[in-house]
CSV table of C-alpha atoms in Angstrom, one decimal:
chain,number,residue,atom,x,y,z
B,1,MET,CA,82.0,-2.5,-10.9
B,2,SER,CA,79.9,-2.5,-14.1
B,3,ALA,CA,79.1,-5.7,-16.0
B,4,PRO,CA,81.2,-6.6,-19.1
B,5,ASP,CA,79.9,-6.0,-22.6
B,6,GLY,CA,77.4,-8.6,-23.7
B,7,TRP,CA,76.6,-9.7,-20.2
B,8,GLN,CA,73.0,-10.8,-19.4
B,9,LYS,CA,71.2,-12.1,-16.4
B,10,GLY,CA,71.6,-15.8,-15.9
B,11,SER,CA,68.9,-18.4,-15.4
B,12,PHE,CA,68.4,-22.2,-15.7
B,13,ARG,CA,65.0,-23.6,-16.8
B,14,GLY,CA,63.6,-20.1,-16.2
B,15,VAL,CA,64.9,-19.7,-12.6
B,16,PRO,CA,67.1,-16.6,-12.3
B,17,PHE,CA,70.4,-16.3,-10.5
B,18,ARG,CA,73.2,-13.7,-9.9
B,19,THR,CA,76.5,-14.8,-11.3
B,20,GLU,CA,79.8,-14.2,-9.4
B,21,ASP,CA,82.2,-15.9,-11.8
B,22,HIS,CA,82.4,-18.6,-14.4
B,23,GLN,CA,84.9,-21.0,-15.9
B,24,THR,CA,84.8,-22.9,-19.2
B,25,SER,CA,86.7,-26.0,-20.0
B,26,GLY,CA,86.9,-28.0,-23.2
B,27,GLY,CA,89.3,-29.9,-25.5
B,28,ARG,CA,89.5,-32.7,-28.0
B,29,ARG,CA,88.5,-36.3,-27.7
B,30,GLY,CA,91.1,-38.8,-28.9
B,31,VAL,CA,92.9,-42.1,-28.5
B,32,THR,CA,96.7,-42.4,-28.1
B,33,HIS,CA,98.1,-45.4,-30.0
B,34,GLU,CA,101.6,-46.6,-29.0
B,35,PHE,CA,103.1,-49.2,-31.3
B,36,PRO,CA,106.0,-51.6,-30.7
B,37,GLN,CA,109.4,-50.2,-31.6
B,38,ALA,CA,107.9,-46.7,-32.4
B,39,GLU,CA,109.6,-43.8,-30.6
B,40,LYS,CA,106.6,-41.6,-30.9
B,41,PRO,CA,102.9,-42.3,-30.1
B,42,VAL,CA,100.1,-41.6,-32.6
B,43,TRP,CA,97.2,-39.6,-31.4
B,44,GLU,CA,93.8,-40.2,-33.1
B,45,ASP,CA,91.5,-37.2,-33.1
B,46,LEU,CA,87.9,-38.2,-32.4
B,47,GLY,CA,86.3,-34.7,-32.3
B,48,ARG,CA,85.7,-31.9,-29.9
B,49,SER,CA,84.8,-32.9,-26.4
B,50,ALA,CA,81.7,-31.6,-24.6
B,51,ARG,CA,82.3,-28.2,-23.1
B,52,SER,CA,81.9,-27.8,-19.4
B,53,TYR,CA,80.6,-24.5,-17.8
B,54,ARG,CA,81.2,-24.0,-14.1
B,55,ILE,CA,79.3,-21.1,-12.6
B,56,THR,CA,79.4,-19.7,-9.1
B,57,CYS,CA,76.2,-17.8,-8.5
B,58,HIS,CA,73.8,-16.8,-5.7
B,59,VAL,CA,70.2,-15.9,-5.0
B,60,VAL,CA,69.5,-13.2,-2.3
B,61,GLY,CA,66.5,-11.4,-0.8
B,62,ALA,CA,63.7,-11.9,1.6
B,63,ASP,CA,62.2,-14.7,-0.6
B,64,TYR,CA,65.6,-16.3,-1.4
B,65,PRO,CA,64.7,-19.7,0.1
B,66,SER,CA,61.8,-20.3,-2.4
B,67,VAL,CA,64.0,-19.1,-5.3
B,68,ALA,CA,66.9,-21.2,-4.1
B,69,ASN,CA,64.7,-24.3,-3.8
B,70,ALA,CA,63.3,-23.7,-7.3
B,71,LEU,CA,66.8,-23.5,-8.7
B,72,ALA,CA,67.7,-26.7,-6.9
B,73,ASP,CA,64.7,-28.5,-8.3
B,74,ALA,CA,65.5,-27.2,-11.8
B,75,LEU,CA,69.1,-28.6,-11.4
B,76,ASP,CA,67.7,-32.0,-10.4
B,77,GLN,CA,65.2,-32.2,-13.2
B,78,ALA,CA,65.7,-35.0,-15.7
B,79,GLY,CA,67.0,-34.2,-19.2
B,80,ALA,CA,68.6,-31.2,-20.9
B,81,GLY,CA,67.4,-27.7,-20.0
B,82,THR,CA,67.9,-24.2,-21.3
B,83,LEU,CA,70.7,-22.3,-19.6
B,84,ILE,CA,71.0,-18.5,-20.2
B,85,HIS,CA,74.7,-18.2,-19.7
B,86,PRO,CA,75.6,-14.6,-18.6
B,87,TRP,CA,78.3,-14.4,-21.2
B,88,PHE,CA,77.4,-17.0,-23.9
B,89,GLY,CA,73.7,-16.7,-24.1
B,90,ALA,CA,71.1,-19.5,-24.5
B,91,MET,CA,72.3,-23.1,-24.8
B,92,GLN,CA,71.0,-26.6,-24.0
B,93,VAL,CA,72.9,-28.2,-21.1
B,94,ALA,CA,72.7,-31.0,-18.6
B,95,VAL,CA,73.8,-31.2,-15.0
B,96,PRO,CA,76.1,-34.2,-14.4
B,97,GLU,CA,76.2,-36.5,-11.3
B,98,GLN,CA,77.1,-34.4,-8.2
B,99,GLY,CA,77.2,-31.4,-10.5
B,100,TRP,CA,76.0,-28.8,-8.1
B,101,SER,CA,76.4,-27.8,-4.4
B,102,ARG,CA,74.5,-25.2,-2.3
B,103,ARG,CA,75.6,-23.2,0.7
B,104,ASP,CA,73.1,-21.0,2.6
B,105,SER,CA,74.2,-17.9,4.5
B,106,ALA,CA,72.6,-15.3,6.8
B,107,ILE,CA,74.6,-12.5,5.2
B,108,ASP,CA,72.6,-9.6,3.7
B,109,GLY,CA,69.4,-10.9,5.2
B,110,GLY,CA,69.8,-14.4,3.8
B,111,MET,CA,71.3,-15.8,0.6
B,112,ALA,CA,72.2,-19.1,-1.0
B,113,TRP,CA,75.4,-19.8,-3.0
B,114,PHE,CA,75.6,-22.4,-5.7
B,115,ASP,CA,78.5,-23.9,-7.5
B,116,ILE,CA,77.2,-25.6,-10.6
B,117,GLU,CA,78.7,-27.6,-13.5
B,118,PHE,CA,76.8,-27.6,-16.8
B,119,ILE,CA,77.7,-30.0,-19.7
B,120,GLU,CA,76.6,-29.0,-23.2
B,121,THR,CA,74.3,-31.5,-24.8
B,122,GLY,CA,74.4,-30.3,-28.4
B,123,LEU,CA,70.6,-30.4,-28.6
B,124,PRO,CA,68.8,-27.5,-30.2
B,125,ALA,CA,66.6,-25.3,-28.0
B,126,PRO,CA,63.2,-26.9,-27.9
B,127,ALA,CA,60.7,-25.5,-30.3
B,128,ALA,CA,57.4,-24.2,-29.1
B,129,PRO,CA,54.9,-27.1,-29.0
B,130,ALA,CA,52.7,-27.2,-32.1
B,131,ASN,CA,49.0,-27.4,-31.8
B,132,ASP,CA,47.1,-30.2,-33.7
B,133,THR,CA,44.9,-27.8,-35.5
B,134,GLN,CA,42.7,-30.5,-37.0
B,135,ALA,CA,42.0,-31.9,-33.6
B,136,LEU,CA,41.2,-28.4,-32.3
B,137,SER,CA,38.7,-27.9,-35.1
B,138,GLU,CA,37.0,-31.3,-34.3
B,139,ALA,CA,36.8,-30.3,-30.7
B,140,ALA,CA,35.2,-26.9,-31.6
B,141,ALA,CA,32.7,-28.8,-33.8
B,142,ASP,CA,31.8,-31.2,-31.0
B,143,THR,CA,31.2,-28.2,-28.7
B,144,ALA,CA,29.1,-26.4,-31.2
B,145,ALA,CA,27.0,-29.5,-31.9
B,146,ALA,CA,26.3,-30.0,-28.2
B,147,SER,CA,25.5,-26.3,-27.8
B,148,ALA,CA,23.0,-26.5,-30.8
B,149,ALA,CA,20.9,-29.2,-29.0
B,150,GLU,CA,21.2,-27.5,-25.7
B,151,GLN,CA,20.1,-24.1,-27.1
B,152,ALA,CA,17.1,-25.8,-28.8
B,153,GLY,CA,16.0,-27.1,-25.5
B,154,ARG,CA,16.0,-23.7,-23.9
B,155,ARG,CA,14.5,-21.7,-26.8
B,156,ILE,CA,11.9,-23.8,-28.5
B,157,SER,CA,8.6,-23.8,-26.6
B,158,VAL,CA,5.0,-24.7,-27.5
B,159,SER,CA,3.6,-25.3,-24.0
B,160,ASP,CA,0.4,-23.3,-23.4
B,161,ALA,CA,0.6,-21.9,-26.9
B,162,VAL,CA,-2.3,-21.5,-29.3
B,163,ALA,CA,-2.7,-24.2,-32.0
B,164,PHE,CA,-1.3,-22.2,-34.9
B,165,VAL,CA,2.0,-21.6,-33.0
B,166,GLU,CA,2.6,-25.3,-32.6
B,167,GLU,CA,1.5,-26.0,-36.2
B,168,ALA,CA,3.9,-23.3,-37.5
B,169,ALA,CA,6.8,-24.8,-35.5
B,170,ASP,CA,6.0,-28.2,-36.8
B,171,GLN,CA,6.1,-26.9,-40.4
B,172,VAL,CA,9.6,-25.4,-39.9
B,173,VAL,CA,10.8,-28.7,-38.5
B,174,GLN,CA,9.4,-30.6,-41.5
B,175,ALA,CA,11.1,-28.1,-43.8
B,176,ALA,CA,14.4,-28.7,-42.1
B,177,ALA,CA,13.9,-32.5,-42.3
B,178,LEU,CA,13.1,-32.2,-46.0
B,179,ALA,CA,16.3,-30.1,-46.5
B,180,VAL,CA,18.3,-32.9,-44.9
B,181,GLN,CA,16.6,-35.5,-46.9
B,182,VAL,CA,17.3,-33.7,-50.2
B,183,GLN,CA,21.0,-33.5,-49.3
B,184,ALA,CA,20.9,-37.2,-48.4
B,185,ALA,CA,19.4,-38.0,-51.8
B,186,LEU,CA,22.1,-36.0,-53.6
B,187,ASN,CA,24.8,-37.8,-51.7
B,188,GLY,CA,23.4,-41.3,-52.0
B,189,GLY,CA,24.7,-43.9,-49.5
B,190,VAL,CA,23.7,-47.3,-48.4
B,191,GLY,CA,23.9,-49.6,-45.4
B,192,PRO,CA,23.4,-49.1,-41.7
B,193,THR,CA,24.4,-45.4,-41.7
B,194,LEU,CA,21.7,-44.5,-44.2
B,195,SER,CA,19.1,-46.6,-42.2
B,196,LEU,CA,20.1,-44.7,-39.1
B,197,LEU,CA,19.7,-41.4,-40.8
B,198,GLN,CA,16.2,-42.5,-42.1
B,199,SER,CA,15.3,-43.3,-38.5
B,200,HIS,CA,16.2,-39.8,-37.3
B,201,LEU,CA,14.3,-38.3,-40.2
B,202,GLY,CA,11.3,-40.4,-39.2
B,203,ALA,CA,11.5,-39.1,-35.7
B,204,LEU,CA,11.6,-35.6,-37.0
B,205,GLY,CA,8.5,-36.4,-38.9
B,206,SER,CA,6.7,-36.7,-35.6
B,207,ALA,CA,7.7,-33.2,-34.6
B,208,ALA,CA,4.4,-32.6,-32.7
B,209,THR,CA,5.7,-34.9,-30.1
B,210,LEU,CA,9.3,-33.7,-30.2
B,211,LEU,CA,8.3,-30.1,-29.9
B,212,ARG,CA,7.1,-30.8,-26.4
B,213,ALA,CA,10.6,-32.2,-25.6
B,214,PRO,CA,12.8,-29.7,-27.4
B,215,VAL,CA,16.1,-31.1,-26.1
B,216,ALA,CA,15.2,-34.4,-27.8
B,217,LEU,CA,14.3,-32.5,-31.0
B,218,GLY,CA,17.7,-30.8,-30.9
B,219,VAL,CA,19.5,-34.2,-30.5
B,220,GLU,CA,17.5,-35.7,-33.3
B,221,MET,CA,18.3,-32.8,-35.7
B,222,VAL,CA,22.0,-32.7,-34.8
B,223,SER,CA,22.3,-36.4,-35.2
B,224,ALA,CA,20.6,-36.3,-38.6
B,225,VAL,CA,23.0,-33.5,-39.8
B,226,GLN,CA,26.0,-35.4,-38.6
B,227,LEU,CA,24.9,-38.6,-40.3
B,228,LEU,CA,24.3,-36.7,-43.5
B,229,THR,CA,27.9,-35.7,-43.8
B,230,VAL,CA,29.0,-39.3,-43.0
B,231,ILE,CA,27.0,-40.9,-45.8
B,232,ALA,CA,28.4,-38.2,-48.2
B,233,GLY,CA,31.4,-40.5,-48.5
B,234,SER,CA,34.1,-37.8,-48.5
B,235,PRO,CA,34.9,-34.7,-46.5
B,236,ASP,CA,34.5,-32.6,-49.7
B,237,ALA,CA,31.0,-33.9,-50.3
B,238,GLY,CA,30.1,-33.6,-46.7
B,239,ALA,CA,31.2,-30.0,-46.7
B,240,ARG,CA,28.9,-29.3,-49.7
B,241,SER,CA,25.9,-30.7,-47.8
B,242,ALA,CA,26.8,-28.7,-44.7
B,243,ARG,CA,27.1,-25.5,-46.7
B,244,ALA,CA,23.6,-26.1,-48.1
B,245,LEU,CA,22.1,-26.5,-44.6
B,246,MET,CA,23.9,-23.4,-43.3
B,247,ASP,CA,21.6,-21.5,-45.7
B,248,PHE,CA,18.5,-23.2,-44.3
B,249,GLY,CA,15.9,-20.6,-43.2
B,250,ALA,CA,16.9,-17.9,-45.6
B,251,ASP,CA,13.8,-18.4,-47.7
B,252,LEU,CA,11.3,-18.8,-44.9
B,253,ASP,CA,8.6,-16.1,-44.7
B,254,PRO,CA,9.0,-13.7,-41.8
B,255,VAL,CA,6.4,-14.0,-39.1
B,256,PRO,CA,4.0,-11.0,-39.2
B,257,GLY,CA,2.3,-9.4,-36.2
B,258,ASN,CA,3.3,-8.3,-32.7
B,259,THR,CA,1.0,-10.3,-30.5
B,260,ALA,CA,2.4,-12.6,-27.8
B,261,ALA,CA,1.4,-15.7,-29.9
B,262,ARG,CA,3.1,-14.3,-33.0
B,263,GLN,CA,6.2,-13.5,-31.0
B,264,ARG,CA,6.3,-17.1,-29.7
B,265,GLN,CA,6.0,-18.3,-33.3
B,266,ARG,CA,8.8,-16.0,-34.4
B,267,ASP,CA,11.1,-17.1,-31.6
B,268,ASN,CA,10.4,-20.8,-32.3
B,269,GLN,CA,11.2,-20.3,-36.0
B,270,ALA,CA,14.4,-18.5,-35.3
B,271,ALA,CA,15.4,-21.2,-32.7
B,272,ILE,CA,14.8,-24.1,-35.2
B,273,VAL,CA,16.7,-22.3,-38.0
B,274,GLN,CA,19.6,-21.7,-35.6
B,275,LEU,CA,19.5,-25.3,-34.5
B,276,VAL,CA,20.0,-26.4,-38.2
B,277,ASN,CA,22.5,-23.7,-39.1
B,278,LEU,CA,24.7,-24.3,-36.0
B,279,ALA,CA,24.7,-28.1,-36.4
B,280,ALA,CA,25.6,-27.7,-40.1
B,281,SER,CA,28.3,-25.2,-39.3
B,282,ALA,CA,29.9,-27.6,-36.8
B,283,GLU,CA,29.9,-30.3,-39.6
B,284,LEU,CA,31.4,-28.0,-42.1
B,285,VAL,CA,34.3,-27.3,-39.8
B,286,ARG,CA,34.6,-31.0,-39.0
B,287,CYS,CA,34.7,-31.9,-42.7
B,288,LEU,CA,37.2,-29.2,-43.6
B,289,ALA,CA,39.5,-30.6,-40.8
B,290,ALA,CA,39.3,-34.0,-42.4
B,291,GLN,CA,39.9,-32.8,-45.9
B,292,ASP,CA,43.3,-32.9,-47.7
B,293,PHE,CA,44.0,-30.0,-49.9
B,294,ALA,CA,46.2,-30.2,-53.0
B,295,SER,CA,47.3,-26.6,-52.9
B,296,TYR,CA,47.6,-23.5,-50.8
B,297,ASP,CA,45.0,-21.8,-53.0
B,298,ASP,CA,42.5,-24.6,-52.4
B,299,ALA,CA,42.9,-24.4,-48.6
B,300,VAL,CA,42.7,-20.6,-48.6
B,301,ALA,CA,39.6,-20.6,-50.8
B,302,ALA,CA,37.9,-23.1,-48.4
B,303,ARG,CA,39.0,-21.1,-45.4
B,304,ASP,CA,37.7,-17.8,-46.8
B,305,ASP,CA,34.4,-19.3,-47.8
B,306,ALA,CA,33.8,-20.9,-44.4
B,307,SER,CA,34.9,-17.6,-42.7
B,308,ASP,CA,32.4,-15.6,-44.7
B,309,ARG,CA,29.6,-18.0,-43.9
B,310,LEU,CA,30.4,-18.3,-40.2
B,311,ASP,CA,30.9,-14.6,-39.8
B,312,ALA,CA,27.5,-13.8,-41.4
B,313,LEU,CA,25.8,-16.2,-39.0
B,314,ALA,CA,27.6,-14.8,-36.0
B,315,LEU,CA,26.5,-11.4,-37.0
B,316,ARG,CA,22.9,-12.5,-37.4
B,317,GLN,CA,22.8,-14.0,-33.9
B,318,ALA,CA,24.5,-11.0,-32.3
B,319,ASP,CA,22.0,-8.7,-33.9
B,320,ALA,CA,19.2,-10.9,-32.5
B,321,GLY,CA,20.7,-10.6,-29.0
B,322,ASP,CA,21.9,-14.3,-29.0
B,323,ASP,CA,25.4,-13.8,-27.6
B,324,ASP,CA,25.8,-17.6,-26.9
B,325,GLY,CA,25.0,-18.5,-30.5
B,326,ALA,CA,27.3,-15.8,-31.9
B,327,ALA,CA,30.1,-17.1,-29.6
B,328,GLN,CA,29.7,-20.6,-31.0
B,329,TYR,CA,30.1,-19.3,-34.6
B,330,ASP,CA,33.1,-17.2,-33.6
B,331,ALA,CA,34.7,-20.3,-32.0
B,332,LEU,CA,34.2,-22.3,-35.2
B,333,LEU,CA,35.5,-19.4,-37.3
B,334,HIS,CA,38.7,-19.2,-35.2
B,335,ALA,CA,39.3,-23.0,-35.3
B,336,VAL,CA,38.8,-23.3,-39.1
B,337,THR,CA,40.9,-20.2,-39.8
B,338,VAL,CA,43.8,-21.4,-37.7
B,339,ASP,CA,43.6,-25.0,-39.1
B,340,LEU,CA,43.4,-24.2,-42.8
B,341,THR,CA,46.0,-21.3,-42.5
B,342,ALA,CA,48.4,-23.6,-40.8
B,343,ARG,CA,48.0,-26.6,-43.1
B,344,GLY,CA,47.7,-24.5,-46.3
B,345,GLY,CA,51.0,-22.7,-45.5
B,346,SER,CA,53.0,-25.8,-46.4
B,347,LEU,CA,51.2,-26.6,-49.7
B,348,ALA,CA,52.1,-25.8,-53.2
B,349,ARG,CA,50.8,-22.6,-54.8
B,350,LEU,CA,48.8,-22.5,-58.1
B,351,ARG,CA,49.9,-20.6,-61.2
B,352,GLY,CA,48.4,-20.1,-64.6
B,353,PHE,CA,49.4,-21.8,-67.8
B,354,THR,CA,47.9,-21.6,-71.2
B,355,PRO,CA,48.9,-24.1,-73.9
B,356,ALA,CA,49.6,-22.6,-77.3
B,357,VAL,CA,48.1,-25.6,-79.2
B,358,THR,CA,45.8,-28.5,-78.5
B,359,GLU,CA,47.7,-31.4,-76.9
B,360,PRO,CA,47.3,-34.2,-74.3
B,361,ALA,CA,47.5,-33.6,-70.6
B,362,LEU,CA,50.5,-36.0,-70.4
B,363,VAL,CA,52.5,-33.7,-72.8
B,364,ILE,CA,51.6,-30.6,-70.8
B,365,ALA,CA,52.5,-32.3,-67.5
B,366,HIS,CA,55.9,-33.5,-68.9
B,367,ARG,CA,56.6,-30.0,-70.3
B,368,LEU,CA,55.8,-28.3,-66.9
B,369,TYR,CA,57.4,-30.8,-64.5
B,370,GLY,CA,59.8,-33.0,-66.5
B,371,ASP,CA,59.2,-35.9,-64.1
B,372,PRO,CA,58.6,-39.1,-66.2
B,373,ALA,CA,58.1,-41.3,-63.1
B,374,ASN,CA,55.2,-39.1,-61.9
B,375,VAL,CA,53.9,-37.7,-65.2
B,376,GLU,CA,50.6,-39.6,-65.1
B,377,ALA,CA,49.7,-38.3,-61.6
B,378,GLN,CA,50.6,-34.8,-62.7
B,379,ALA,CA,48.4,-35.1,-65.8
B,380,SER,CA,45.5,-36.4,-63.8
B,381,GLU,CA,45.8,-33.5,-61.4
B,382,ILE,CA,45.7,-31.0,-64.2
B,383,VAL,CA,42.6,-32.7,-65.8
B,384,ALA,CA,40.7,-32.9,-62.5
B,385,ARG,CA,41.5,-29.4,-61.3
B,386,ASN,CA,40.5,-27.8,-64.7
B,387,ARG,CA,37.6,-30.1,-65.4
B,388,VAL,CA,39.0,-31.0,-68.8
B,389,GLY,CA,36.5,-32.9,-70.9
B,390,HIS,CA,39.1,-35.3,-72.5
B,391,PRO,CA,42.6,-35.8,-71.1
B,392,GLY,CA,43.9,-36.4,-74.7
B,393,PHE,CA,42.7,-33.0,-76.0
B,394,ILE,CA,43.3,-29.9,-73.9
B,395,PRO,CA,42.4,-27.0,-76.2
B,396,GLY,CA,45.1,-24.5,-77.2
B,397,GLY,CA,44.4,-21.2,-75.5
B,398,MET,CA,42.6,-22.7,-72.6
B,399,ALA,CA,43.6,-21.0,-69.4
B,400,LEU,CA,44.7,-23.7,-66.9
B,401,GLN,CA,45.5,-23.6,-63.2
B,402,VAL,CA,48.5,-25.9,-62.3
B,403,LEU,CA,50.4,-26.6,-59.2
B,404,GLU,CA,53.8,-25.0,-58.7
B,405,GLY,CA,56.2,-28.0,-58.6
B,406,GLY,CA,53.4,-30.5,-59.3
B,407,VAL,CA,52.1,-33.4,-57.3
B,408,GLU,CA,54.5,-34.7,-54.7
């Protein structure tokens, strides 16, 4: 006999079964009130009672014991679970005390019969677990930073090299340390963190020693870049410093010649540049994960900028035959893209607005959003976003970018 219309294969917590028949029961909850001298009781309706679904089903086949045991385990599992009811579809149910029984039979090569009672719980089907995209970005940054130091240890070498090879490598390290120092000066900063950064920069100043222990060189450089973004004082400022160091090496002169010594010099220069670029890329992704964006457009702009930079570096390393380095950039690219896309999706969009006449930011904010309790915050956001020179005088005809719906 064919299955009725709408029928589907049953399962509970993903364990399938074959349904023989089913029975549904329900009703209303209530309390009957009987009053003295009253000929008729009063019944108080308290709402619909939980529905009960009784299903007779079986599992059959050569592997029926394992499937039957899995179904039994699913029925005993704590909490509500997803039942695919053959007639009613997916629902969240629980199995009450003594709510199921099992009978095994040798018929048809072996089978197990189940009589099961399910009680509806009213809970929605569980949503797919959401990833913490910021934590995933931070983890990718940690992995890339560790890889940067490890790769430096494998690829930088001055042992048994002629003097000019070591001198050239030392000059590249000094240039990298200077680039970090320039960014530190732009960021400012005081206290123990700045002192620790200066300590790492001092160690990099003795590159002749570190070049003979390239793993230590890698650790010192990665630590300096990480501290640089810390003393920046904000994720936004830290990201600006990281972007600058991702460009390190672009203006270095290419190494001429094809001798073995020149090839060693060329490889060392590329390895030191990669060390700085990868450490800075890790910190860019870390800073963006910590940054709060005011609008969807801000998050997308930061995502696209980071994606372009990381993609270019990945391509450079792939072209150089460095698959490991390219993979690190690709992992960072994936993490930052997922993070900023997810977080940006729930933010307000930007739209354009051009005031007809010169007027204060407060007036514009009130006209746009009509929220007296929050008008100062709205005006401050307009001024900051559009870099207005004076909040009391926004020129008429000035094209502004404003948030749809304003600041929450």
